[in-house]
Coordinates of C-alpha atoms and ligand atoms in Angstrom, one line a residue:
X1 CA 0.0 0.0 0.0
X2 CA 1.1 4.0 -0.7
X3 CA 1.2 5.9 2.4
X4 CA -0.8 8.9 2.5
X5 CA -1.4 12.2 4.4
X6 CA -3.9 14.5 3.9
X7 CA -6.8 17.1 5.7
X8 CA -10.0 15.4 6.8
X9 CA -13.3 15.9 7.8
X10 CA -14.9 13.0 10.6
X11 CA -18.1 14.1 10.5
X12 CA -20.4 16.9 9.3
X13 CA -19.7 19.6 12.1
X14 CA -16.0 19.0 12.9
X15 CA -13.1 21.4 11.3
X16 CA -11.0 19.7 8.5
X17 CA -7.8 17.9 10.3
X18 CA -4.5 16.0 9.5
X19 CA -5.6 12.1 8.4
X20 CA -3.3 9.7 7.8
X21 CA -4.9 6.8 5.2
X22 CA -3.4 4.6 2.2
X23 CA -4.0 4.1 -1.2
X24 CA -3.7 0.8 -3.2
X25 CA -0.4 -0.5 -4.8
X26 CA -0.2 0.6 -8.5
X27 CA -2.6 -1.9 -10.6
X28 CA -1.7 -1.9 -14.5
X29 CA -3.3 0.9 -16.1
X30 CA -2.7 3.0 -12.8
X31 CA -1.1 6.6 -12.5
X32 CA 0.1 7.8 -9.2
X33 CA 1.0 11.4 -8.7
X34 CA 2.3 13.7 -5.9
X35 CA 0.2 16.2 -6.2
X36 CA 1.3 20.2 -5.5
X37 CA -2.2 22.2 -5.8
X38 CA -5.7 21.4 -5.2
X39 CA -8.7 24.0 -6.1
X40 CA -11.2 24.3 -3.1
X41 CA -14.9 23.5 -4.7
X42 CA -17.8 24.9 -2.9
X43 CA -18.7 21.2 -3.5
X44 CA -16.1 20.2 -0.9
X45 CA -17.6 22.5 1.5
X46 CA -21.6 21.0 0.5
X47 CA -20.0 17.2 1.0
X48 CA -17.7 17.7 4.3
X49 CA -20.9 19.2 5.7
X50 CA -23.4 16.6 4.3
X51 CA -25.6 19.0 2.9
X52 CA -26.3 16.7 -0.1
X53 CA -27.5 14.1 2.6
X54 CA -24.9 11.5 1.0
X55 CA -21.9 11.5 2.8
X56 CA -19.4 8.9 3.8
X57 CA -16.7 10.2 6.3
X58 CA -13.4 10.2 6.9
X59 CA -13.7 12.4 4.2
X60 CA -10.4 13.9 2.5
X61 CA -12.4 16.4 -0.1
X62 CA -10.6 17.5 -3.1
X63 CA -11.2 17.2 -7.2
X64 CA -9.0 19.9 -8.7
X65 CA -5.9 18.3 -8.5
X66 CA -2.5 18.9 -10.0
X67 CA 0.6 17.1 -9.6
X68 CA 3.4 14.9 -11.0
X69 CA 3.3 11.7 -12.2
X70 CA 5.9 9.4 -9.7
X71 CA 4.7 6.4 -10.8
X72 CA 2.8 4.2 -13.1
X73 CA 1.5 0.0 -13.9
X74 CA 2.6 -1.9 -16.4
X75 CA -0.4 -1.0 -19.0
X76 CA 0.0 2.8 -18.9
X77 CA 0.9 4.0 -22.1
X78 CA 0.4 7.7 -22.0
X79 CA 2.2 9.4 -19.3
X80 CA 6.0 9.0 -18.4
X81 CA 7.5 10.3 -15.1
X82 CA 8.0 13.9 -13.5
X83 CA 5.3 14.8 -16.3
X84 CA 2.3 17.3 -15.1
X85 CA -1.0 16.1 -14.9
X86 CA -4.4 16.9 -13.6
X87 CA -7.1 14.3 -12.0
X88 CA -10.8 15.9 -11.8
X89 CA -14.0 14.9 -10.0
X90 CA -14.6 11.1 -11.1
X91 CA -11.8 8.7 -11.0
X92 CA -13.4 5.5 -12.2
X93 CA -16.6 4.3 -14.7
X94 CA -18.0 1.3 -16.1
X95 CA -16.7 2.2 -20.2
X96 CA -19.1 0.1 -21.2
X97 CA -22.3 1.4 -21.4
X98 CA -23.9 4.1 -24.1
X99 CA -22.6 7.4 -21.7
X100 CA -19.0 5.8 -21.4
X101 CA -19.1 5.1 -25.0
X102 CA -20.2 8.2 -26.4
X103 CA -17.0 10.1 -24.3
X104 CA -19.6 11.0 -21.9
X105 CA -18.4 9.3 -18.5
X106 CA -20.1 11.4 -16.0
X107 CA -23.2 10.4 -17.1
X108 CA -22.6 6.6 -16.8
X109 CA -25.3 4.5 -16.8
X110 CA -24.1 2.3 -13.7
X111 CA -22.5 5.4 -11.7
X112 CA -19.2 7.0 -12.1
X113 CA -16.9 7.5 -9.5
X114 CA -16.2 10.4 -7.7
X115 CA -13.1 11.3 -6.4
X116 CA -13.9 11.5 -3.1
X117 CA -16.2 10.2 -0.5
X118 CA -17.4 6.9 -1.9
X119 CA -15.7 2.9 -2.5
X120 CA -14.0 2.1 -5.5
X121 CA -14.8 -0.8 -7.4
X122 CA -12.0 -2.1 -5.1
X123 CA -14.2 -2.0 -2.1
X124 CA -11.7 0.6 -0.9
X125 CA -12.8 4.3 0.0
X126 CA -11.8 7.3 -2.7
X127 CA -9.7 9.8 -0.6
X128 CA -9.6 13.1 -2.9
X129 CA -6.9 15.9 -3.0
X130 CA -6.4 17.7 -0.1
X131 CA -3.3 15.0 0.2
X132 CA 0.1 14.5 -0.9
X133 CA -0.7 12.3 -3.4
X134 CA -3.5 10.0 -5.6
X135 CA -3.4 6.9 -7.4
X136 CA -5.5 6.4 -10.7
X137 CA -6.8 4.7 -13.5
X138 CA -5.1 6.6 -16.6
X139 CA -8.2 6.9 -18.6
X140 CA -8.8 9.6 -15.5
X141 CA -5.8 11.7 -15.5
X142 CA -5.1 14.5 -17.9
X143 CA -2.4 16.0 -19.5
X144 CA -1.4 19.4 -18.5
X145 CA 0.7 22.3 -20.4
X146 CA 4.0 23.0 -18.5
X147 CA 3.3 26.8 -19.7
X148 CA 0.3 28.0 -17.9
X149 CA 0.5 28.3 -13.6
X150 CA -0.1 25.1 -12.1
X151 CA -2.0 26.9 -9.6
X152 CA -4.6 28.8 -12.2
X153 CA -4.9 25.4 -13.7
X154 CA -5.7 23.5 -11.1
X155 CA -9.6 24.9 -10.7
X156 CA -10.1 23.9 -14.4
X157 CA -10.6 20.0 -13.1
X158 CA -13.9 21.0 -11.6
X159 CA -15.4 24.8 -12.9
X160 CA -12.7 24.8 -15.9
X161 CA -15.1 21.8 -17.8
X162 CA -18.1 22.2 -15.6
X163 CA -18.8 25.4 -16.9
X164 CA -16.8 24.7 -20.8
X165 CA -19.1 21.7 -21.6
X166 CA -22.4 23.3 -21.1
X167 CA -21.1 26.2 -22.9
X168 CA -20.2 24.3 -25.9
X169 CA -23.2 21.3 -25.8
X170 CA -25.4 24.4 -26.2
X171 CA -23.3 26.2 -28.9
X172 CA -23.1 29.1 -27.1
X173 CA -20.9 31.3 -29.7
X174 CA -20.9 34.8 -31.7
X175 CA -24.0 36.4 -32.3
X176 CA -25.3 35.3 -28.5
X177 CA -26.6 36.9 -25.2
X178 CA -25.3 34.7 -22.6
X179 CA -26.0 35.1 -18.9
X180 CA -23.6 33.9 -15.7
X181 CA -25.3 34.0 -12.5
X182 CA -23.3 33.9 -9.7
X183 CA -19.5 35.1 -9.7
X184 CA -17.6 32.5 -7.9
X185 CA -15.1 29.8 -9.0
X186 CA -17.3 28.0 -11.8
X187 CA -19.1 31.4 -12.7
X188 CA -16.0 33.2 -13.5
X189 CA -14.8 30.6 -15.4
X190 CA -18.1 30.3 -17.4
X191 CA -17.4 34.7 -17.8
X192 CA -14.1 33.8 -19.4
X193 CA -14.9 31.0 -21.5
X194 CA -18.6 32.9 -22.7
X195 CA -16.6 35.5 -23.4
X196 CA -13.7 33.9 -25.2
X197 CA -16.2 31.6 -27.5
X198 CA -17.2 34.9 -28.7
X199 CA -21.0 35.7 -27.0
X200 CA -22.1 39.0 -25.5
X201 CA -21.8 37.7 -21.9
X202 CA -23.8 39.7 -19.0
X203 CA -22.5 38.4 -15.7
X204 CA -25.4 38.1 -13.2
X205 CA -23.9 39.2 -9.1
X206 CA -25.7 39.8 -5.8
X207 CA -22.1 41.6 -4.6
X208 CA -21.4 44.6 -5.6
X209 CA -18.1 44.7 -5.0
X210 CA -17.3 42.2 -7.8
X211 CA -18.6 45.2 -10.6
X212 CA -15.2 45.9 -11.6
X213 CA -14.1 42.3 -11.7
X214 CA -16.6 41.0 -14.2
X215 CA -15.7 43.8 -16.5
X216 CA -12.1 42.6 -16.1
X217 CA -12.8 38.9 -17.0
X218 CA -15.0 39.4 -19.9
X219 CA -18.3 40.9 -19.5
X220 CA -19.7 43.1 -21.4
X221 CA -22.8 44.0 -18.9
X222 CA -23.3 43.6 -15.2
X223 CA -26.3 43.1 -13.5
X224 CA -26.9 43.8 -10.1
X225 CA -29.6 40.3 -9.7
X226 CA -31.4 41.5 -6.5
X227 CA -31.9 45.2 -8.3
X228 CA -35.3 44.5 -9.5
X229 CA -35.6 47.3 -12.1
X230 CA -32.4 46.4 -13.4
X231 CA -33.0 42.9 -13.8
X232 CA -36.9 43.8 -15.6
X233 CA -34.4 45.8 -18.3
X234 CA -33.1 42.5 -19.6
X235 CA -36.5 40.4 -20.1
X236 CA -36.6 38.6 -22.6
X237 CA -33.2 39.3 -24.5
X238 CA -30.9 35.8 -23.2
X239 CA -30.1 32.8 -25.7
X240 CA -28.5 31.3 -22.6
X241 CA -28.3 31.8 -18.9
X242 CA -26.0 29.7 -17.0
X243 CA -26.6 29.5 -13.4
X244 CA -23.8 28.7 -11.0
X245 CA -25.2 29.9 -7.7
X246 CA -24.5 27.3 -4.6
X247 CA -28.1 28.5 -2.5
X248 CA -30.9 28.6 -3.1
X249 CA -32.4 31.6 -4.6
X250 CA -35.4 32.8 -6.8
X251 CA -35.1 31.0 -10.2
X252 CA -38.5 32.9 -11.2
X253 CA -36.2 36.1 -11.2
X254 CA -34.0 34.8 -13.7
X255 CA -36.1 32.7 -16.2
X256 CA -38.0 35.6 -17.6
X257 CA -35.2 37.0 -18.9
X258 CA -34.3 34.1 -21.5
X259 CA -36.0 34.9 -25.5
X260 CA -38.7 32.3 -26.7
X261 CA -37.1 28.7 -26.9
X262 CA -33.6 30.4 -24.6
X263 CA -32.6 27.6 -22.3
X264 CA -31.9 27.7 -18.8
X265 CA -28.8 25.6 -17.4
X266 CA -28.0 24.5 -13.8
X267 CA -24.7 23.9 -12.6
X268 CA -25.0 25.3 -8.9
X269 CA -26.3 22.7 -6.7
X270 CA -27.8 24.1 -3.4
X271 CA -29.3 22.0 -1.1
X272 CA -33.1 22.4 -1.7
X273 CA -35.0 22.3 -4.3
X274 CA -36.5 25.5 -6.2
X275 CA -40.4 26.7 -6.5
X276 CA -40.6 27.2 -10.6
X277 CA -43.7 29.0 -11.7
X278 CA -44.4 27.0 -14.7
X279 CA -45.5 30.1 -16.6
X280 CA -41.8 31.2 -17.2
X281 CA -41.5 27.8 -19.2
X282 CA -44.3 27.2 -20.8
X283 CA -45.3 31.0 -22.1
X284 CA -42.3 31.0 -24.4
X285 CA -41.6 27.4 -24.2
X286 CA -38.4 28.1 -22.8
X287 CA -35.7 24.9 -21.4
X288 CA -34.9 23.9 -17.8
X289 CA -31.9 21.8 -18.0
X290 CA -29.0 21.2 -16.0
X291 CA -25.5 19.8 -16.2
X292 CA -22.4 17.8 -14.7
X293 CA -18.7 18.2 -15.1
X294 CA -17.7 17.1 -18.3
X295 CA -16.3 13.4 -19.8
X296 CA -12.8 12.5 -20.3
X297 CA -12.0 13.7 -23.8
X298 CA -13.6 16.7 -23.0
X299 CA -11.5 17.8 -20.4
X300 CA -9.1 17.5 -22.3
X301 CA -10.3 19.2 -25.1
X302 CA -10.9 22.0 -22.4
X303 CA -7.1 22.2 -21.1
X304 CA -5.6 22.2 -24.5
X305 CA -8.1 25.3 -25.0
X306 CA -6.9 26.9 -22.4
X307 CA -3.5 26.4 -22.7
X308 CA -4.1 27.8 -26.7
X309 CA -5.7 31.1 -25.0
X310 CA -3.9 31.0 -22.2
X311 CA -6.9 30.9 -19.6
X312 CA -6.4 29.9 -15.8
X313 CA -8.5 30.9 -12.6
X314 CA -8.0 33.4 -11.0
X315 CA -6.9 31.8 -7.4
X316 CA -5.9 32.8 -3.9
X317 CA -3.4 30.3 -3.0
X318 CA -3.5 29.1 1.1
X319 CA -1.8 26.4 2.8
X320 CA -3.4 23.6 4.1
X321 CA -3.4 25.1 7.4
X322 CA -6.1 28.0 6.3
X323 CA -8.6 25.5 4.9
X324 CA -11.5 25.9 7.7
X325 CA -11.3 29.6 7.2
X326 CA -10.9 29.0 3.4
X327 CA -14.4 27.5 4.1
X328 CA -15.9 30.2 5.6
X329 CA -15.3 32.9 3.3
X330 CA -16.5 30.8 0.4
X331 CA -19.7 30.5 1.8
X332 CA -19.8 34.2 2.1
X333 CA -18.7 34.5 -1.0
X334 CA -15.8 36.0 0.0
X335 CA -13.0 35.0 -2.6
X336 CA -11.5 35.4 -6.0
X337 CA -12.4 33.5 -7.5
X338 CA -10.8 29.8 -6.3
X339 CA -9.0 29.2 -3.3
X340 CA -6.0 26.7 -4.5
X341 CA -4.0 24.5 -2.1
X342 CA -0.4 24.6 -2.1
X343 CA 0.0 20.3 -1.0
X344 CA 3.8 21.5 0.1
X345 CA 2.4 22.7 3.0
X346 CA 1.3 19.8 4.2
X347 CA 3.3 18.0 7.2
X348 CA 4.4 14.4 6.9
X349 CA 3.3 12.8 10.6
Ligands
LIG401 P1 -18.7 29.6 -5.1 O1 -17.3 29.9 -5.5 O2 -19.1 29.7 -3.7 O3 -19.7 30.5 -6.0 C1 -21.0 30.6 -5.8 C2 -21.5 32.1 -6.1 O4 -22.9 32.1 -6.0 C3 -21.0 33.1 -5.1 O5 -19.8 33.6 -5.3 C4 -22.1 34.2 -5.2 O6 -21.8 35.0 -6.4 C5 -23.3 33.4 -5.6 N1 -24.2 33.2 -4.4 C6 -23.9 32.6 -3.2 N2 -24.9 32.6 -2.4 C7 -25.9 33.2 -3.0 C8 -27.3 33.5 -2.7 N3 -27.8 33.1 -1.5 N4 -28.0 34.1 -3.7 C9 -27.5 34.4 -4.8 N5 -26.3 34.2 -5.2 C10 -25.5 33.6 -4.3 O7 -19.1 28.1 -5.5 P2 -18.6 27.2 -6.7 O8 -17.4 26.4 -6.3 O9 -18.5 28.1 -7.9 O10 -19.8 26.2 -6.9 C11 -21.1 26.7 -7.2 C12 -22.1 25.5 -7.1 O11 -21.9 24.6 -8.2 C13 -22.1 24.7 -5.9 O12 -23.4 24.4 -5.5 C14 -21.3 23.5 -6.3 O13 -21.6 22.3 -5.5 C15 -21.8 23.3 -7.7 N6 -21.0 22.5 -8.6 C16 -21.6 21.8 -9.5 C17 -20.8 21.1 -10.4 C18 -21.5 20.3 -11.5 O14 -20.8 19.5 -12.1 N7 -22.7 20.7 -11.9 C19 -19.4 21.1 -10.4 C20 -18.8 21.9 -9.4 C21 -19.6 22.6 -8.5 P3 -22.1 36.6 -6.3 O15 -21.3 37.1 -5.2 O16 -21.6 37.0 -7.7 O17 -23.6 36.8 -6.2
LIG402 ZN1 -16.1 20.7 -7.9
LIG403 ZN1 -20.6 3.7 -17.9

């Protein structure tokens, strides 16, 4: 077995702590790396406090992983050592069935799986990234450019595709209004890849302090979302809104503001479910829909993009040892736009 170190949480209500844990020998298409950042995902924050209902504990959180690759099995054929790579938010699916086949492994039809916080087809638990180091299948682990900052690229893993692939299953391109609600890690990477793809991007914020921001990553307008004369201004003018926001919040405020047929798309997952007045659907038959991460080839698709355009988050990098606050401000959303990990900081016991 690999020794390993990391930060965990033992239950919902307790502060993130050192955890000592292992990880399996290296089986033939395996990739271990020792990994140097790790993006903080307001998911970690909705698992490590069960707010999904779902969660398995000790729980070392963590899906925005970059590192080097130390080791590898017998089958690998794609990576050699000291090379950079980045693991996301699943680790393992069937590749079998229609999702798998068609490149789209999130959506696999037996359950892909995550990263962190469930067992393995091993039996054994999935420790994620807020650790020294991971060991997985290669199909799972992505090549990274040596050019852009490790750091920066690190948050791609998680709101780097989880915002791309929506943007591009939908088209969104030149000639578009697209809407971003919510300025946080995935939403200001859904600003700069709207932006970059070529639509007129608004940006959607409840903090005013972020005004100046948006402008700076790519948006053309800025909407103050609980300003209720500004948001009545945009009705009806929106090919595309996607929503990133991790609370709940008025969804009736935002669909009106999509044109006849404009979809809709939900990437934020808050903990309850919304109250939809069916009229802002039906009236000008516009979409609901909602989305998940992105599949393998994808992700890679959407790091060679970014290292092309030389796109990265925008990150506040902590050590380990700041996590819990790290936490806290994200919940306020108080941070810009990705707290990042530096792994050197963690102690060996
Ligand atoms: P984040 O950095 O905390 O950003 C969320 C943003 O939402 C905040 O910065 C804030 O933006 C806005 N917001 C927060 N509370 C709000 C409220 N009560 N009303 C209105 N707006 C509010 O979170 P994140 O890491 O980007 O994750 C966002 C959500 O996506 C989470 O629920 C996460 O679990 C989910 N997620 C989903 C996927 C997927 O595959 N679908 C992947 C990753 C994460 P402003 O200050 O601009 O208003
Ligand atoms: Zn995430
Ligand atoms: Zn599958």
């Amino acid at each position: 077995m690999i020794q390993s170190w990391g930060y965990a949480a033992q239950e919902a209500t307790t502060p993130l702590a050192p955890f000592s844990f292992q990880r399996r020998d290296l089986k033939e298409k395996d990739v271990a790396v020792e990994i140097e950042f790790c993006g903080v995902c307001h998911s970690d924050i909705h698992s490590t406090r069960n707010e999904w209902g779902n969660a398995a504990y000790p729980m070392v959180p963590g899906h925005e992983i970059i590192g080097r690759v130390t080791g590898f099995g017998s089958g690998v054929t794609r990576f050699k050592i000291g090379e950079r790579v980045g693991v996301g938010v699943i680790i393992d699916s069937c590749r079998t069935c229609t999702s798998c086949k068609s490149g789209d492994e999130q959506y696999c039809e037996v359950g892909a799986t995550l990263t962190y916080g469930v067992k393995d087809k091993y039996g054994d638990m999935t420790y994620g990234g807020y650790s020294n180091n991971i060991v997985t299948d290669e199909h799972f682990v992505h090549q990274v450019s040596e050019q852009l900052d490790p750091a920066g690229v690190a948050p791609l893993l998680c709101a780097g595709i989880t915002t791309y692939s929506p943007l591009r299953h939908w088209e969104v391109g030149p000639g578009q209004k697209v809407g971003v609600v919510g300025l946080g890690g995935l939403g200001h990477m859904g600003l700069k890849f709207a932006h970059s793809f070529g639509a007129h991007v608004a940006q959607f914020t409840t903090s005013r302090s972020k005004i100046e921001d948006a402008k700076r990553l790519g948006a053309h307008d800025v909407v103050l979302s609980n300003d209720a004369s500004a948001m009545a201004k945009e009705a009806n003018s929106f090919d595309f809104i996607l929503d990133t926001v991790s609370a709940v919040h008025d969804l009736n405020a935002y669909l009106p503001l999509l044109k006849r047929d404009g979809v809709y798309c939900q990437v934020g997952l808050p903990d309850k479910p919304p109250t939809i007045f069916m009229g802002n659907l039906l009236f000008k038959r516009r979409n609901l829909s909602g989305s998940i991460i992105g599949g393998m080839a994808e992700t890679q698709e959407m790091l060679d993009y970014c290292a092309a355009h030389n796109i990265v988050a925008d990150v506040e990098v902590i050590p380990i040892q700041q996590i819990n606050e790290a936490f806290e401000r994200v919940v306020k959303a108080d941070v810009k736009y990705r707290f990042v990990i530096d792994t050197s900081s963690l102690k060996k016991p």
